[in-house]
Short mmCIF file of C-alpha atoms in Angstrom, two decimals:
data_model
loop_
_atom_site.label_atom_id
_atom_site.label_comp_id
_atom_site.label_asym_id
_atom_site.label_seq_id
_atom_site.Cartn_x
_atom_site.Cartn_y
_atom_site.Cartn_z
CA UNK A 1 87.57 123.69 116.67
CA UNK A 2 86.43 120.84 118.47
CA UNK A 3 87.80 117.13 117.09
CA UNK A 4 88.05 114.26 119.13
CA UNK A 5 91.01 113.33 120.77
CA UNK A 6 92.73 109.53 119.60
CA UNK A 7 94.37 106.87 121.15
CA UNK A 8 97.65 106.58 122.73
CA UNK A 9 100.31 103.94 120.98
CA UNK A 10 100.44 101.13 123.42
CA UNK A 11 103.51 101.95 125.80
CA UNK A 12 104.79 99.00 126.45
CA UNK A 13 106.21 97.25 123.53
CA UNK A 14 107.03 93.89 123.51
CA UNK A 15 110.94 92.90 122.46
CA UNK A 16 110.10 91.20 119.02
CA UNK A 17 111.55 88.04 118.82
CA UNK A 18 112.48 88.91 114.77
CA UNK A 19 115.63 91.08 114.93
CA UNK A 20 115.59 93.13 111.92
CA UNK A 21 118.85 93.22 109.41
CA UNK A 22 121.35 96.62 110.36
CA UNK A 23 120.51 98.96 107.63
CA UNK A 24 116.40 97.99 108.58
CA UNK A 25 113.63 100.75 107.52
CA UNK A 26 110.28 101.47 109.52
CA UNK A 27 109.09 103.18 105.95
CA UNK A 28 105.81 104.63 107.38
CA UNK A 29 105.56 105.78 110.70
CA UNK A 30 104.36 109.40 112.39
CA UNK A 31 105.65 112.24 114.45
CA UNK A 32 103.14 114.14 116.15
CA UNK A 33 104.23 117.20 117.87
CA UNK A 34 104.73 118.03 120.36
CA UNK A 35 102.15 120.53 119.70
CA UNK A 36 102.82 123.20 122.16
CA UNK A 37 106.12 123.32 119.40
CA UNK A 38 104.48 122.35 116.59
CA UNK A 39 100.60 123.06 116.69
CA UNK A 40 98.18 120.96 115.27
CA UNK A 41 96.48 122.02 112.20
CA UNK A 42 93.21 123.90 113.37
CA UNK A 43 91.10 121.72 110.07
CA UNK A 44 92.22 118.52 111.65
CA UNK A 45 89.76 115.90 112.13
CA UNK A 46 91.31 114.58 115.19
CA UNK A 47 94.03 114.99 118.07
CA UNK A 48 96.58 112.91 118.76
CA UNK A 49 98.36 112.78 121.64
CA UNK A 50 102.05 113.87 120.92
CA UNK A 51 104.25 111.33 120.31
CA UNK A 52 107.58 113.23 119.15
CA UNK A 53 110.84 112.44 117.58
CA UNK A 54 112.49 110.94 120.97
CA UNK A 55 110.31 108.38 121.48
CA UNK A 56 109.94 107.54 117.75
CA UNK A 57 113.61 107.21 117.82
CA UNK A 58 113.19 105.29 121.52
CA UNK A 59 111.11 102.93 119.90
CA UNK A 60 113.51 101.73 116.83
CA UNK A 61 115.92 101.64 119.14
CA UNK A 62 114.22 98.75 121.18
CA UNK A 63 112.53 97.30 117.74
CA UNK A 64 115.99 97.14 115.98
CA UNK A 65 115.70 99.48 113.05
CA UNK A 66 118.25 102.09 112.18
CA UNK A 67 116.21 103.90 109.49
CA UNK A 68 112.94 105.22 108.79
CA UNK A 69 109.91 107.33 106.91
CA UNK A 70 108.26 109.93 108.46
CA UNK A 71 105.19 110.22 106.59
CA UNK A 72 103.14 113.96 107.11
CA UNK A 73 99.65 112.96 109.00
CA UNK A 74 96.41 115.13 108.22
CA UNK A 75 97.01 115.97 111.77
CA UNK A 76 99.70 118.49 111.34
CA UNK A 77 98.20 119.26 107.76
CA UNK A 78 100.71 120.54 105.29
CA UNK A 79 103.15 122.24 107.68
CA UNK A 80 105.70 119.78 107.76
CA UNK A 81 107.64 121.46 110.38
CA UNK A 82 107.69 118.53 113.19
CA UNK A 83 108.79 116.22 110.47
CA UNK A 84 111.46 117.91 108.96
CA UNK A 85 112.83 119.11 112.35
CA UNK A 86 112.99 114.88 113.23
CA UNK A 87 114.92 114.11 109.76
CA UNK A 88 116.69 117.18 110.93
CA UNK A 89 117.86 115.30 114.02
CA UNK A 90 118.17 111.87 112.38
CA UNK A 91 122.19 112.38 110.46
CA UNK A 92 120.77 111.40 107.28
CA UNK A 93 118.85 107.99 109.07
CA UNK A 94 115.46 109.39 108.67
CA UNK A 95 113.65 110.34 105.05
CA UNK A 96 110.13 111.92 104.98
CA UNK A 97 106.64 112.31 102.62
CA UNK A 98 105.57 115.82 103.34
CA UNK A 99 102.17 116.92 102.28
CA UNK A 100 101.93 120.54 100.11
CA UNK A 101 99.17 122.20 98.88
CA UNK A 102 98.46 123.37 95.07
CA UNK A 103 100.30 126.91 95.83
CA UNK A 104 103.48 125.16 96.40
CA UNK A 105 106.39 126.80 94.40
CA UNK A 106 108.90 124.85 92.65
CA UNK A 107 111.37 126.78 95.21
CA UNK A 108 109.71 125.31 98.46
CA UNK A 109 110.14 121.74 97.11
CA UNK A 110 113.61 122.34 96.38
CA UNK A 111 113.40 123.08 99.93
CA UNK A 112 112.04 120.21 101.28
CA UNK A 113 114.25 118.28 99.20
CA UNK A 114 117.78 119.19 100.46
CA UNK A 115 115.64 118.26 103.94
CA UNK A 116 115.00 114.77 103.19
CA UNK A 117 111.68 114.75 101.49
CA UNK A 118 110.98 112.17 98.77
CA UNK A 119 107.52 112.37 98.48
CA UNK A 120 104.10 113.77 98.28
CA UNK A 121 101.01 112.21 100.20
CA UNK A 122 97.33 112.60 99.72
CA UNK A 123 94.52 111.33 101.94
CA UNK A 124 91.18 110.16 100.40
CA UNK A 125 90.48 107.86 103.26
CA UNK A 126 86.78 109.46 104.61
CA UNK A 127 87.05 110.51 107.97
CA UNK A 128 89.89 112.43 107.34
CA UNK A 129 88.24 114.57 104.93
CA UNK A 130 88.08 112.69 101.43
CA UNK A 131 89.35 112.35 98.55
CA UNK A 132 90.99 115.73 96.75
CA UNK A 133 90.88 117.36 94.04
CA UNK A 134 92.67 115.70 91.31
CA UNK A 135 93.50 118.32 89.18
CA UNK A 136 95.42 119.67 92.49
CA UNK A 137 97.16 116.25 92.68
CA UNK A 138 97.89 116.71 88.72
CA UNK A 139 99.32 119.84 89.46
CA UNK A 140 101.36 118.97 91.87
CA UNK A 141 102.81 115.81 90.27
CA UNK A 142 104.26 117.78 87.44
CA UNK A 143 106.72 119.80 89.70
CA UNK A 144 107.45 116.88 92.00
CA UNK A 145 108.55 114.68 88.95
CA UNK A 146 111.63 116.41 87.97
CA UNK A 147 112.94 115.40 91.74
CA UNK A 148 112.42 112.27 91.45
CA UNK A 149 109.65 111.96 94.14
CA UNK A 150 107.16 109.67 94.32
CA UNK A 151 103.39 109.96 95.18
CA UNK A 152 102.15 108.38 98.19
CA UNK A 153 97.87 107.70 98.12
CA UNK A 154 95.74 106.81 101.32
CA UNK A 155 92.86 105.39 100.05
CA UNK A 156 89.74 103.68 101.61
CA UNK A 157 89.22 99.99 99.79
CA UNK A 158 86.56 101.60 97.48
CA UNK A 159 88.49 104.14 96.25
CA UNK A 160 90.54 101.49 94.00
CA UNK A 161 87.40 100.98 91.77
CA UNK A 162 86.57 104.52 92.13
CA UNK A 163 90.02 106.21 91.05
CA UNK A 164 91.29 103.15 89.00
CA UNK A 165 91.63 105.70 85.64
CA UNK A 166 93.65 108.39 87.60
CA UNK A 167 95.73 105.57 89.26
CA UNK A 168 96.46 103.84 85.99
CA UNK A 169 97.14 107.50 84.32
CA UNK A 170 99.94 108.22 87.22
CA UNK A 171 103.82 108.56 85.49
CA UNK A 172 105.53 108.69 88.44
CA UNK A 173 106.02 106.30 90.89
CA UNK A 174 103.28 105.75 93.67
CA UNK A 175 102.39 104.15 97.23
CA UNK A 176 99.06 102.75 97.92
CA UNK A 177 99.15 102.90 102.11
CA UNK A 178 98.08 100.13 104.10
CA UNK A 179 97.33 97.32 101.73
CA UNK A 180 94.62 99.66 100.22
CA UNK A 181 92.60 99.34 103.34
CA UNK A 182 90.46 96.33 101.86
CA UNK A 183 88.44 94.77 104.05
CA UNK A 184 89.68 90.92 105.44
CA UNK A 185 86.58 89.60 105.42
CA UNK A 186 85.27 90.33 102.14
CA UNK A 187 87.89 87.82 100.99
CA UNK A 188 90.33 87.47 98.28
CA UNK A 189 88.01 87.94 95.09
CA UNK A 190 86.50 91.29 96.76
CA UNK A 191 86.96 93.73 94.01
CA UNK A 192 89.24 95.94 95.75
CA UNK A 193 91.95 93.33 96.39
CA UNK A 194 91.71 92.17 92.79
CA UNK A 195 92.02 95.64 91.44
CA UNK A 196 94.90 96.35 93.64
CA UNK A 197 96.86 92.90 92.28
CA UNK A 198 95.88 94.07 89.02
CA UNK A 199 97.54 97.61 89.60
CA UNK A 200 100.77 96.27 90.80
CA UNK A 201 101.80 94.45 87.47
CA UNK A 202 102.34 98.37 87.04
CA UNK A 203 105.77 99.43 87.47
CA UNK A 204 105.30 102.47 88.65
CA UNK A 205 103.22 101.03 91.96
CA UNK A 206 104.26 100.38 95.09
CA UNK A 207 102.24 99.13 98.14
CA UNK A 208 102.97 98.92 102.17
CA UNK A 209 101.95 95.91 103.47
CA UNK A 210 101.37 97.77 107.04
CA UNK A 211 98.64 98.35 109.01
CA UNK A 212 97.47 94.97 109.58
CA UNK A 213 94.74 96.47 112.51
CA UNK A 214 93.46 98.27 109.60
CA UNK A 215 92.18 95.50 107.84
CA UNK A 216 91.62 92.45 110.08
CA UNK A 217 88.18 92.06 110.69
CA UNK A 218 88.94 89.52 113.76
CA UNK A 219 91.09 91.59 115.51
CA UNK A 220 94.10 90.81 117.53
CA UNK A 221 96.63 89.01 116.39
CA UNK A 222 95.20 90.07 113.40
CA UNK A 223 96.45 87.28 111.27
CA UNK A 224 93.69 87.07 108.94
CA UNK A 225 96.08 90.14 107.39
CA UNK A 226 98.52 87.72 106.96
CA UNK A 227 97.40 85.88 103.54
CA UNK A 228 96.68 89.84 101.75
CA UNK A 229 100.21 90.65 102.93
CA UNK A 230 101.76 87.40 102.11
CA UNK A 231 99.94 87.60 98.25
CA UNK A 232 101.31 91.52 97.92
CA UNK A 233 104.34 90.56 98.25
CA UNK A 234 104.18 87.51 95.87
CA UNK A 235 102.80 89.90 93.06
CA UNK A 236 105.64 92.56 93.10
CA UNK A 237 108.62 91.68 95.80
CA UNK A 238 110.55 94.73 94.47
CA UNK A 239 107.89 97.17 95.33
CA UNK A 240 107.12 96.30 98.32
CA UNK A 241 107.61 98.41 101.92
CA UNK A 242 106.56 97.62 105.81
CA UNK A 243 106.38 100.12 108.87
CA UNK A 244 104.84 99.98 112.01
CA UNK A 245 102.65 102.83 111.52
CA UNK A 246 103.68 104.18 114.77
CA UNK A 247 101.86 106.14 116.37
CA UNK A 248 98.94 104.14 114.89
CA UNK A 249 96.34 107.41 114.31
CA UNK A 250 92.49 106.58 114.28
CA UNK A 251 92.84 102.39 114.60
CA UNK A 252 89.73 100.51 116.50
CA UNK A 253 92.35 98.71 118.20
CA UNK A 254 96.14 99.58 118.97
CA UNK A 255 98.05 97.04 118.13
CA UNK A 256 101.94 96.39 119.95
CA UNK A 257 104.86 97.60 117.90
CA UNK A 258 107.13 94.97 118.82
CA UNK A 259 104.00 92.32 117.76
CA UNK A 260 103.91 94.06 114.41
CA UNK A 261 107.43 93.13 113.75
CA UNK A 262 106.52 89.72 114.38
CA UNK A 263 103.83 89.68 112.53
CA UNK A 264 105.49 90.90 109.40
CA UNK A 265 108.14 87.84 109.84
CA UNK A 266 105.15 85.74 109.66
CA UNK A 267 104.18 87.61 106.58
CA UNK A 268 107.11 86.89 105.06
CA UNK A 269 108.99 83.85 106.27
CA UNK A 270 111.98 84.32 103.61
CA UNK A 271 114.82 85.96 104.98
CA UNK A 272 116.16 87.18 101.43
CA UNK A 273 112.55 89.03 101.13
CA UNK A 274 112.59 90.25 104.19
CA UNK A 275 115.77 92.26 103.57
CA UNK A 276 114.69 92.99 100.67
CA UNK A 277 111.21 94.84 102.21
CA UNK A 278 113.13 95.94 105.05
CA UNK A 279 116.59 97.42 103.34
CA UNK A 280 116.80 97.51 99.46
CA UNK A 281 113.38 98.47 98.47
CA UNK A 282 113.56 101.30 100.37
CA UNK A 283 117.05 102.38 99.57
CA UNK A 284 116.14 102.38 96.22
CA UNK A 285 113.14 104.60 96.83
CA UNK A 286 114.23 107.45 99.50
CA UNK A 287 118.20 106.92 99.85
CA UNK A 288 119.43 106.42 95.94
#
């Protein structure tokens, strides 16, 4: 199958000039392969170039954080096995959201469980195939609740309006990616960004105020992300997570990791909040 091969991660990191708080989580970042180990999935929509466990872990080393979430990419599909073999490697540092199919048995997420999974993720972003069937995500919700797991949704901006009943329907806890992907130009009142401040007066959602290059629509430094992020965080503090996004699949632009640190302590220029985005929140969610 032919799919187009994606950027690299920029290789040269700049030494933020934020040092994160010990106990600091990346909560969304990648592993990717190395594929001649772990194969891509042959209905992927793109190929990344492998960025593995060591220099995942390289990189938090020189960023400052201690912890992280590896989150399953469509790349590797639903065979978690390059994930779970990082967590494996991590003494307890690293959690994961796998992705499963609708045939996976009750016994299987008991599996990935004891491993260090906490979560499910679906993509309904476009390019990476659209949105799935809900009656599969219904399905799988109702074995993943009695773990405790949450849901974690990659949506494209329109997808708010579109999905708003199924979102508002959701009983367990969920993750909207990426600051729902709106669009920083359309502006605060764009539907999408009002919807999404409407969803999180719902306790049960969650947002990740990464992937700034996702939404700027000016591009590097990519600060008109900063007033979305900085209004997220107003409207629910305690549900709240950040990650580089490393190793930044499918972006227009790569953006530098150590930049992106920066950029969230411009974000959020309260150094209770940022422990709380950076430490409890996620404790609460993947380490409780």
């Amino acid at each position: 199958m032919k799919t187009k091969t994606i950027l690299a991660p920029d290789p040269n990191p700049v030494k933020p000039r934020y040092a994160p708080p010990p106990g600091a989580c990346d909560a969304h970042c990648h592993v990717f392969g190395p594929g001649a180990r772990f194969p891509y999935a042959s209905n992927r929509s793109y190929t990344p170039p492998d960025a593995p466990k060591e220099k995942l872990a390289a990189l938090h080393r020189h960023l400052g954080f201690t912890r992280a979430v590896l989150v399953q990419a469509s790349c590797h599909g639903t065979d978690n096995s390059a994930m779970l073999d990082a967590i494996a490697s991590s003494n307890g540092a690293w959690r994961g959201v796998g992705m499963v199919g609708r045939d996976v048995t009750e016994q299987e997420l008991a599996k990935l469980h004891a491993s260090g999974v906490r979560g499910a993720r679906f993509n309904f972003v476009a390019h990476l195939g659209g949105a799935p069937d809900l009656t599969v995500i219904d399905s799988v919700v109702a074995r993943i609740a009695p773990l405790g797991w949450h849901l974690q949704l990659h949506l494209d901006a329109g997808d708010i309006l579109t999905y708003r009943e199924f979102l508002h329907r959701l009983r367990v806890p969920f993750i909207i990616d990426h600051m729902g992907r709106i669009v920083a130009q359309h502006g605060f009142d764009q539907k999408p960004f009002q919807l999404l401040l409407e969803l999180m007066k719902n306790e049960l959602a969650w947002v990740k105020v990464s992937g700034p290059e996702r939404i700027s629509s000016t591009g590097k430094p990519f600060h008109d992300a900063i007033p979305f992020a900085r209004t997220l965080i107003e409207a629910a503090p305690d549900r709240v997570l950040w990650g580089t996004d490393f190793p930044h699949p499918n972006v227009k632009q790569m953006p530098n990791d150590g930049e992106l640190v920066d950029l969230f302590a411009t974000m959020c220029d309260d150094e209770a909040l940022r422990r709380k985005i950076l430490i409890d929140n996620p404790t609460r969610l993947y380490w409780a």
